[in-house]
Short mmCIF file of C-alpha atoms and ligand atoms in Angstrom, two decimals:
data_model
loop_
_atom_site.label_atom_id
_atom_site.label_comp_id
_atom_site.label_asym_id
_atom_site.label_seq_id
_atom_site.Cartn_x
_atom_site.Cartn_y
_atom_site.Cartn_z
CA UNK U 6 20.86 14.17 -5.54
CA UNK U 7 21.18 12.06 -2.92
CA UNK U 8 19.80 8.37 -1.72
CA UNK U 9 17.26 9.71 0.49
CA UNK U 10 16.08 12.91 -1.89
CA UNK U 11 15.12 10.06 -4.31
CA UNK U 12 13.40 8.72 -2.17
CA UNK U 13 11.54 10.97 -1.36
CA UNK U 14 10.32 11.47 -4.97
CA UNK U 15 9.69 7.86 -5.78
CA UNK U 16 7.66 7.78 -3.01
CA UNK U 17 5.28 11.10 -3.98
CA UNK U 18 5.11 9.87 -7.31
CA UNK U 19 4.11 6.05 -6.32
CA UNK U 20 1.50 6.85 -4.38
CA UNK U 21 -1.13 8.44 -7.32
CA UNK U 22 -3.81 6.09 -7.72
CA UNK U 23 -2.18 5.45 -11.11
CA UNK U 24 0.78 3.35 -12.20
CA UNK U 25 3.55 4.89 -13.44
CA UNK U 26 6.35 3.53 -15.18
CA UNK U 27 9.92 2.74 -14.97
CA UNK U 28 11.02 5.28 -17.19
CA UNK U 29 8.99 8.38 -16.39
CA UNK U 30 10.67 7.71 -12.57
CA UNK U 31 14.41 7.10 -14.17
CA UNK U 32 13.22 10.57 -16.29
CA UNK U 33 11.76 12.34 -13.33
CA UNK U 34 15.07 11.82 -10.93
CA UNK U 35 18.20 11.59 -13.96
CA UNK U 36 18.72 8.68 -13.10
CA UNK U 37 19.05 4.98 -14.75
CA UNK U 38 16.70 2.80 -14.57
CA UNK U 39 18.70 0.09 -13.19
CA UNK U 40 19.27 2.63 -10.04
CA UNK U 41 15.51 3.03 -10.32
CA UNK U 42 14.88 -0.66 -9.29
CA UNK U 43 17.65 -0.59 -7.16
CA UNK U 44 16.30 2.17 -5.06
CA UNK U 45 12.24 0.10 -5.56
CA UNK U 46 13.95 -2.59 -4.13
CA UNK U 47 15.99 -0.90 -0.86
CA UNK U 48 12.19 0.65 -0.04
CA UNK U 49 10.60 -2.87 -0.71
CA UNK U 50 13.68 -4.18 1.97
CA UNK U 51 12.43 -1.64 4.82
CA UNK U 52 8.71 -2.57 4.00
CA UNK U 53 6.85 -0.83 1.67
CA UNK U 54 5.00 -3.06 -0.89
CA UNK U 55 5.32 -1.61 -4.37
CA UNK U 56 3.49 -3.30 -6.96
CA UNK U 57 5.31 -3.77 -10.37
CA UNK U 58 2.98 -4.69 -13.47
CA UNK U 59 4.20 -5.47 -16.64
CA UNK U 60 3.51 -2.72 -19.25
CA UNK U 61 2.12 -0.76 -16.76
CA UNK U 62 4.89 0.33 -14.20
CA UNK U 63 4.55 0.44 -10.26
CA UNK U 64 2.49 1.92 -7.60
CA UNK U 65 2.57 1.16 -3.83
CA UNK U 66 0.44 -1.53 -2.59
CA UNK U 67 -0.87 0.60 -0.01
CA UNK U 68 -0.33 4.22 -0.44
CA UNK U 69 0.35 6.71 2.54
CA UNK U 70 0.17 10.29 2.86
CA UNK U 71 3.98 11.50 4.19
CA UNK U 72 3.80 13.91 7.01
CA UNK U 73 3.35 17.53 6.78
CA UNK U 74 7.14 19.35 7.06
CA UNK U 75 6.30 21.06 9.10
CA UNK U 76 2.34 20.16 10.65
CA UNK U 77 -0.02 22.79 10.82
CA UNK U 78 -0.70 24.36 14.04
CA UNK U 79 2.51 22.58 15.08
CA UNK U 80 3.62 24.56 18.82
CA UNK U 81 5.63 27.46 17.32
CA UNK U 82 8.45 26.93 20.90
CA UNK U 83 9.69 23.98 19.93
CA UNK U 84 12.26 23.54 16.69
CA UNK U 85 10.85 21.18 14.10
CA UNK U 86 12.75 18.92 12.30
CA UNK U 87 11.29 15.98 9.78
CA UNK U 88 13.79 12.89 8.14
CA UNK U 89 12.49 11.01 5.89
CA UNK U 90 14.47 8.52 7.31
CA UNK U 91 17.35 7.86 9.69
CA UNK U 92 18.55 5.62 12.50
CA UNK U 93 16.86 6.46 15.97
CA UNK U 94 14.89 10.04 16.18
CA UNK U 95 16.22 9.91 20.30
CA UNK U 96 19.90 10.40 18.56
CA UNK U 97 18.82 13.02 16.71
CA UNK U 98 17.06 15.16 18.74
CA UNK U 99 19.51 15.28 21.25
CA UNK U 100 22.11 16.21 19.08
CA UNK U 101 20.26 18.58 17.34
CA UNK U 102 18.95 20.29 20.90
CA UNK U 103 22.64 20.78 22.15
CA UNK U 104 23.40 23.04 19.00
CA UNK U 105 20.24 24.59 19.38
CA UNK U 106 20.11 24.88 22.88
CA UNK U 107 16.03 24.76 22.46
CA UNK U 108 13.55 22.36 22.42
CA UNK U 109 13.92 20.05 19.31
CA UNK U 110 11.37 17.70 17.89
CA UNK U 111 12.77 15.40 15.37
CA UNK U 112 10.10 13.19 13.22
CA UNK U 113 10.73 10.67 10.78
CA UNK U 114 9.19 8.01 8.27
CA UNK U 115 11.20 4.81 9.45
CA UNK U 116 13.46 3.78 11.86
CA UNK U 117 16.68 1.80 11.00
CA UNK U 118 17.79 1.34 14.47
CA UNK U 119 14.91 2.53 16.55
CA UNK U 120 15.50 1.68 20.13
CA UNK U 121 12.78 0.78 22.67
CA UNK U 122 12.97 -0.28 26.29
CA UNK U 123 15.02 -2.37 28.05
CA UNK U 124 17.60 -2.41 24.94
CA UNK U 125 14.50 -3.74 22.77
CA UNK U 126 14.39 -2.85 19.14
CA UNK U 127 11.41 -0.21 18.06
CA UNK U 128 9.67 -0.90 14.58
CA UNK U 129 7.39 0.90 12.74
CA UNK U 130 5.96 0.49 9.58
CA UNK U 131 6.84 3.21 7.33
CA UNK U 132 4.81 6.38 6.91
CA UNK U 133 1.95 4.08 8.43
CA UNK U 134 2.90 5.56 12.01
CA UNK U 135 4.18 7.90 14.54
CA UNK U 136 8.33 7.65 15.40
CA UNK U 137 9.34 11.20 16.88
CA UNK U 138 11.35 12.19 19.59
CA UNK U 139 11.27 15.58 21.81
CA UNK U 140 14.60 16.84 23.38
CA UNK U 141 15.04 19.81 25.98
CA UNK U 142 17.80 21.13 28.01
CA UNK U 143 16.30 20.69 32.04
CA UNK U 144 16.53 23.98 34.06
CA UNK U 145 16.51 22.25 37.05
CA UNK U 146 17.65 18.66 36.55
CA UNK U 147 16.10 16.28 38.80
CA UNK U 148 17.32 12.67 37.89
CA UNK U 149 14.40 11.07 40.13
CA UNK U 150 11.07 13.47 38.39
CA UNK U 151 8.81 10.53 36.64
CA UNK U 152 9.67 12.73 33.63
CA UNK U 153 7.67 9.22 31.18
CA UNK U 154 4.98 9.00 33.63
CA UNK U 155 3.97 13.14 33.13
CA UNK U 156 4.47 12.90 29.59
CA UNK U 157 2.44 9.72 29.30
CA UNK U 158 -0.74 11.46 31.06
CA UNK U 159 -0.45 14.44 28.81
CA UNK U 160 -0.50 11.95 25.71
CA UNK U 161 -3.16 10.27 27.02
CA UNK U 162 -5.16 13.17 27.44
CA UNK U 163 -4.34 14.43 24.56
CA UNK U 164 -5.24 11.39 22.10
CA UNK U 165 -8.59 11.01 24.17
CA UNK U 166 -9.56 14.38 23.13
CA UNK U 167 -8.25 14.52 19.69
CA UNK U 168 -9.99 10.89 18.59
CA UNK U 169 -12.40 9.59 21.77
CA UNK U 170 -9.92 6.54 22.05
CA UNK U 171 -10.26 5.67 25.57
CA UNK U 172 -6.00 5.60 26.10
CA UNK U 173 -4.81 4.58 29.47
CA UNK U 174 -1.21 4.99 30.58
CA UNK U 175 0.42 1.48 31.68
CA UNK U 176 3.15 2.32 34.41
CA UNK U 177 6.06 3.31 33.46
CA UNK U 178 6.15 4.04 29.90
CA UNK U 179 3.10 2.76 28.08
CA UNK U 180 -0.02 3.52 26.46
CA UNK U 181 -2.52 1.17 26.33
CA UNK U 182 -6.26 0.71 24.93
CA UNK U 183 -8.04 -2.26 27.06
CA UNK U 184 -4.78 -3.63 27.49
CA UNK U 185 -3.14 -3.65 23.82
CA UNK U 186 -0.34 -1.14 23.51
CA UNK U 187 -1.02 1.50 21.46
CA UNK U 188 2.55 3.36 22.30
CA UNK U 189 5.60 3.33 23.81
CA UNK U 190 7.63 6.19 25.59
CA UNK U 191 11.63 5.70 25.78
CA UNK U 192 13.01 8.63 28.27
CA UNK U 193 16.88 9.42 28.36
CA UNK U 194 18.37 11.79 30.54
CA UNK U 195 21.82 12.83 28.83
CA UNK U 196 24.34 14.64 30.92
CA UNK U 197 27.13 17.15 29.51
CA UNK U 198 29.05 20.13 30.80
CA UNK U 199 26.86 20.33 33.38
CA UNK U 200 23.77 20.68 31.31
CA UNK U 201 21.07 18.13 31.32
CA UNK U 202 18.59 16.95 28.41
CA UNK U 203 15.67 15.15 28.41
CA UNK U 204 15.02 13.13 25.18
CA UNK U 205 11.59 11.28 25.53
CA UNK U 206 11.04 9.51 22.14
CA UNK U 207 7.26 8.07 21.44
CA UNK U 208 6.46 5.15 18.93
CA UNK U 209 3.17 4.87 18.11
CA UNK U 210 0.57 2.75 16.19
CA UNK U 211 -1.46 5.21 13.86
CA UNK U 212 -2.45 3.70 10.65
CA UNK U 213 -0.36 0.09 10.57
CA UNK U 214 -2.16 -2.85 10.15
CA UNK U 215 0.57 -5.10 11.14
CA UNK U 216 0.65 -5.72 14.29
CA UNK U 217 -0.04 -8.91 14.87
CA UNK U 218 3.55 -9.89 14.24
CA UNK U 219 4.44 -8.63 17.94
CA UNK U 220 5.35 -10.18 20.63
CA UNK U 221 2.46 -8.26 22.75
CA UNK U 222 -1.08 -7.62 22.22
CA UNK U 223 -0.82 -3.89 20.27
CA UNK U 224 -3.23 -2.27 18.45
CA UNK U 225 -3.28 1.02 16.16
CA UNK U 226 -5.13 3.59 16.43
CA UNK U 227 -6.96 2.64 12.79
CA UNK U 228 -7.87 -0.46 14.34
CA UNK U 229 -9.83 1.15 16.52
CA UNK U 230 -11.38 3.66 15.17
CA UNK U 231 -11.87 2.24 11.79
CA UNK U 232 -10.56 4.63 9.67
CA UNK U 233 -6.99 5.93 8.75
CA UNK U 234 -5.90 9.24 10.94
CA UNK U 235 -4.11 12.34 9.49
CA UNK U 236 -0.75 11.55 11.43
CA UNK U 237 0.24 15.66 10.95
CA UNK U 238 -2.54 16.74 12.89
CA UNK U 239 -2.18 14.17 15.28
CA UNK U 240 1.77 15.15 15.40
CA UNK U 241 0.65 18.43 15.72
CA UNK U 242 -1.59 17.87 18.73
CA UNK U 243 0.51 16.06 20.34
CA UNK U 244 3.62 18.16 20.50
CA UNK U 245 0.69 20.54 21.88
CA UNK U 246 0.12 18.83 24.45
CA UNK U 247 3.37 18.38 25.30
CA UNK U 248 5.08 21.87 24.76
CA UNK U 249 2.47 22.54 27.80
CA UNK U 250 5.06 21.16 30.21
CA UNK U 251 8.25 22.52 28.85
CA UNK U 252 8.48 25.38 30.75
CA UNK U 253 8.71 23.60 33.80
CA UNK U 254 10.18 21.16 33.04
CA UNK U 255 7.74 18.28 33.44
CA UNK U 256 6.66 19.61 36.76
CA UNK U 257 3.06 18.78 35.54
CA UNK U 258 0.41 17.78 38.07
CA UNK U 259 0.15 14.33 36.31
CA UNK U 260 -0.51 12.44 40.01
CA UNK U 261 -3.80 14.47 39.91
CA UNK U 262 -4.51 12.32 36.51
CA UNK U 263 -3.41 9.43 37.22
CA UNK U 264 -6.17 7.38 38.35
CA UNK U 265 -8.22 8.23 35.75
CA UNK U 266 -5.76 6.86 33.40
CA UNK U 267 -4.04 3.80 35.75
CA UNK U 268 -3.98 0.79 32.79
CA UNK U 269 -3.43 -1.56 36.03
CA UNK U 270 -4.89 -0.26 39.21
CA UNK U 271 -6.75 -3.07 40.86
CA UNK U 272 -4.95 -5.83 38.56
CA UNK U 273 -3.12 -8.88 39.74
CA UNK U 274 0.21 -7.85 38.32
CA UNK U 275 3.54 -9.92 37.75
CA UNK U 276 7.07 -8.11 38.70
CA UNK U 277 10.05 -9.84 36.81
CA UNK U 278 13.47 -8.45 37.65
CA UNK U 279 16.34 -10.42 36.50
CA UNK U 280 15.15 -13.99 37.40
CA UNK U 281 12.60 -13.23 40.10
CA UNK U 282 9.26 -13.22 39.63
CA UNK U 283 6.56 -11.67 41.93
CA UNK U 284 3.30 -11.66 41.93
CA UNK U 285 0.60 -9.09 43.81
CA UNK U 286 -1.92 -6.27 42.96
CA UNK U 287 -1.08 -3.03 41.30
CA UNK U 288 -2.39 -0.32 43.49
CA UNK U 289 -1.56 2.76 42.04
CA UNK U 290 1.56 5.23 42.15
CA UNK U 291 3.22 7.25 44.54
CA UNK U 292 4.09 10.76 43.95
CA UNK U 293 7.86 10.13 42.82
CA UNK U 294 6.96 7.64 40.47
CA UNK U 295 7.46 4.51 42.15
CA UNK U 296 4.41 1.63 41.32
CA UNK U 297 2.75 0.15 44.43
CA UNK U 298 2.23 -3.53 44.76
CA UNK U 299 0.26 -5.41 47.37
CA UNK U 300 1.78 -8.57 47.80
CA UNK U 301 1.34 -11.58 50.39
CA UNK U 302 4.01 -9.72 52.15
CA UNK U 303 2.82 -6.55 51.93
CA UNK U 304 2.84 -3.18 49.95
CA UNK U 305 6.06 -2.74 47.62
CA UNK U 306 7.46 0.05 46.06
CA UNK U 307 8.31 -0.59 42.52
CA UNK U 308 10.46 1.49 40.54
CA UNK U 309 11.99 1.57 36.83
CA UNK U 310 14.71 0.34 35.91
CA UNK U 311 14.89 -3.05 34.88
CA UNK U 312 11.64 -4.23 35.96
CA UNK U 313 8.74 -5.61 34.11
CA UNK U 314 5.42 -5.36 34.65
CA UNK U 315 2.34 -7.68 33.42
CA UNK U 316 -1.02 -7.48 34.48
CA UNK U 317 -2.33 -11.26 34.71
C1 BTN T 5 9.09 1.07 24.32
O1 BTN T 5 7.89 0.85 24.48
O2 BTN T 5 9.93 0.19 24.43
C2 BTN T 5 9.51 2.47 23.95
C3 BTN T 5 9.50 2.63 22.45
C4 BTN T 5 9.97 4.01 22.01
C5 BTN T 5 10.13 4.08 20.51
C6 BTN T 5 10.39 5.48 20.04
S1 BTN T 5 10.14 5.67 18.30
C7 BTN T 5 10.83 7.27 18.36
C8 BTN T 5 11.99 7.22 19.33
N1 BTN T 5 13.21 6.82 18.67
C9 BTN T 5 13.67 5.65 19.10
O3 BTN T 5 14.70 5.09 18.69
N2 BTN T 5 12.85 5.16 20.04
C10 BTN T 5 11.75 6.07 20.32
#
């Protein structure tokens, strides 16, 4: 069996209310139960807290339910694929999509490398949240199509309806709840033999209650509402909401929606790219993506790339 099979099954059987011990695990997986505390003490290293009593055996700290494989309801067009692990779910879908030539959704657990923006690291706490990434081969490849922007109104929408969380999408890639992010959207466009895929990989905060380690103001969504989510049916809806826009390609009237969901329309905003600085007020998006700014020296044109963008 291998590393990640077991897992798998210390994990199912640590999260009963009840303790179990060392030697019904090293019994349940053949295995010893030196490599029993070696494998407690790799899942301890990527976060999980499992608590070890003396006579008793271990439990986790804080138990989690793993997702669904696959979700119900989950959109029967696109391929569904679930790791318990692995490095960066952008990587795999895309390599999974170009044998499948077919929209691929990859899911996973944890993250060891999990990439965000601007060459950032993306962390997630481990079967607390959502890591997944969607991959499709483009019909019609158009390199300048805000391809984050549609995606991040049909999120929005999406999570509004599913839990009343009143989401708003932060230009380019973000979504926010009164200005703590609640998720992130990484979009690569990978180019091959003339065919063109769009990975867009979402991280977001479902049921962690770390967050105040960030850099950033985030927030999850149980810090909102309260209350831990099932993170399969939210999966579930939200590949739903997506798979609405695969058949053309994210050609999605998201400029319609955009207002209603503008994180920074009206906000004194700061632009930082490279060592400038600029300062102005957001005003909204034009219809190829590009963030307007009204500065001292009139209305700019923002786009992607490496800019950042802070509302004051
Ligand atoms: C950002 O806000 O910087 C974007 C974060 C995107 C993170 C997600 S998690 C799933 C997918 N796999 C990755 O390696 N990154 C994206």
């Amino acid at each position: 069996m291998d590393k990640i099979s077991q897992y798998e099954i210390l994990l199912r059987a640590l999260k009963s209310e009840r303790f179990v011990s060392g030697s019904a695990l090293a019994e349940t997986l053949q295995i010893s139960r030196t490599v029993v505390n070696r494998r407690l003490k790799e899942l301890a290293d990527m976060g999980l807290r499992v608590h070890a009593v003396t006579g008793k055996g271990y439990h986790l700290a804080d138990p989690f339910t793993l997702l669904d494989d696959p979700p119900a309801d989950f959109p029967a067009q696109i391929l569904w694929y679930r790791h318990l692990l692995t490095t960066s779910t952008n990587e795999d879908a895309l390599a999974l999509s170009r044998l499948q030539s077919r929209p691929v959704l990859v899911a996973t657990e944890y993250q060891t490398q999990g990439r965000g923006r601007r060459g950032r690291a993306w962390q997630s706490e481990f079967g607390k949240d959502l890591a997944f990434s969607l991959c499709l081969p483009l019909s019609a490849p158009e390199t300048l199509r805000p391809y984050s922007l549609a995606a991040g109104v049909l999120l929005a929408e999406a999570l509004r309806d599913f839990c009343g969380v009143p989401v708003s999408v932060k230009w380019p890639n973000d979504l926010q709840v009164n200005g703590a992010k609640l998720a992130g959207i990484l979009t690569e466009l990978h180019t091959m033999d003339e065919r063109t895929w769009i990975v867009l990989g979402i991280g977001m905060n479902v049921n962690s209650q770390e967050l105040g380690k960030l850099d950033q103001a985030a927030v999850s969504l149980r810090d909102l509402l309260a209350s831990p989510l099932d993170r399969s049916a939210l999966l579930a809806r939200l590949a739903k909401a997506l798979a609405a826009a695969l058949g053309n390609d994210f050609d999605t009237d998201w400029h319609k929606q955009w207002p209603a969901l503008d994180a920074l329309a009206g906000k004194p905003v700061q632009i930082e790219s490279g060592d400038r600085c600029q300062l102005g007020t957001a005003a909204g998006v034009a219809p190829d993506g590009a963030l307007l700014v009204d500065t001292e020296v009139g209305q700019k044109r923002i786009t992607g790339g490496q800019v950042s963008v802070r509302a004051l």
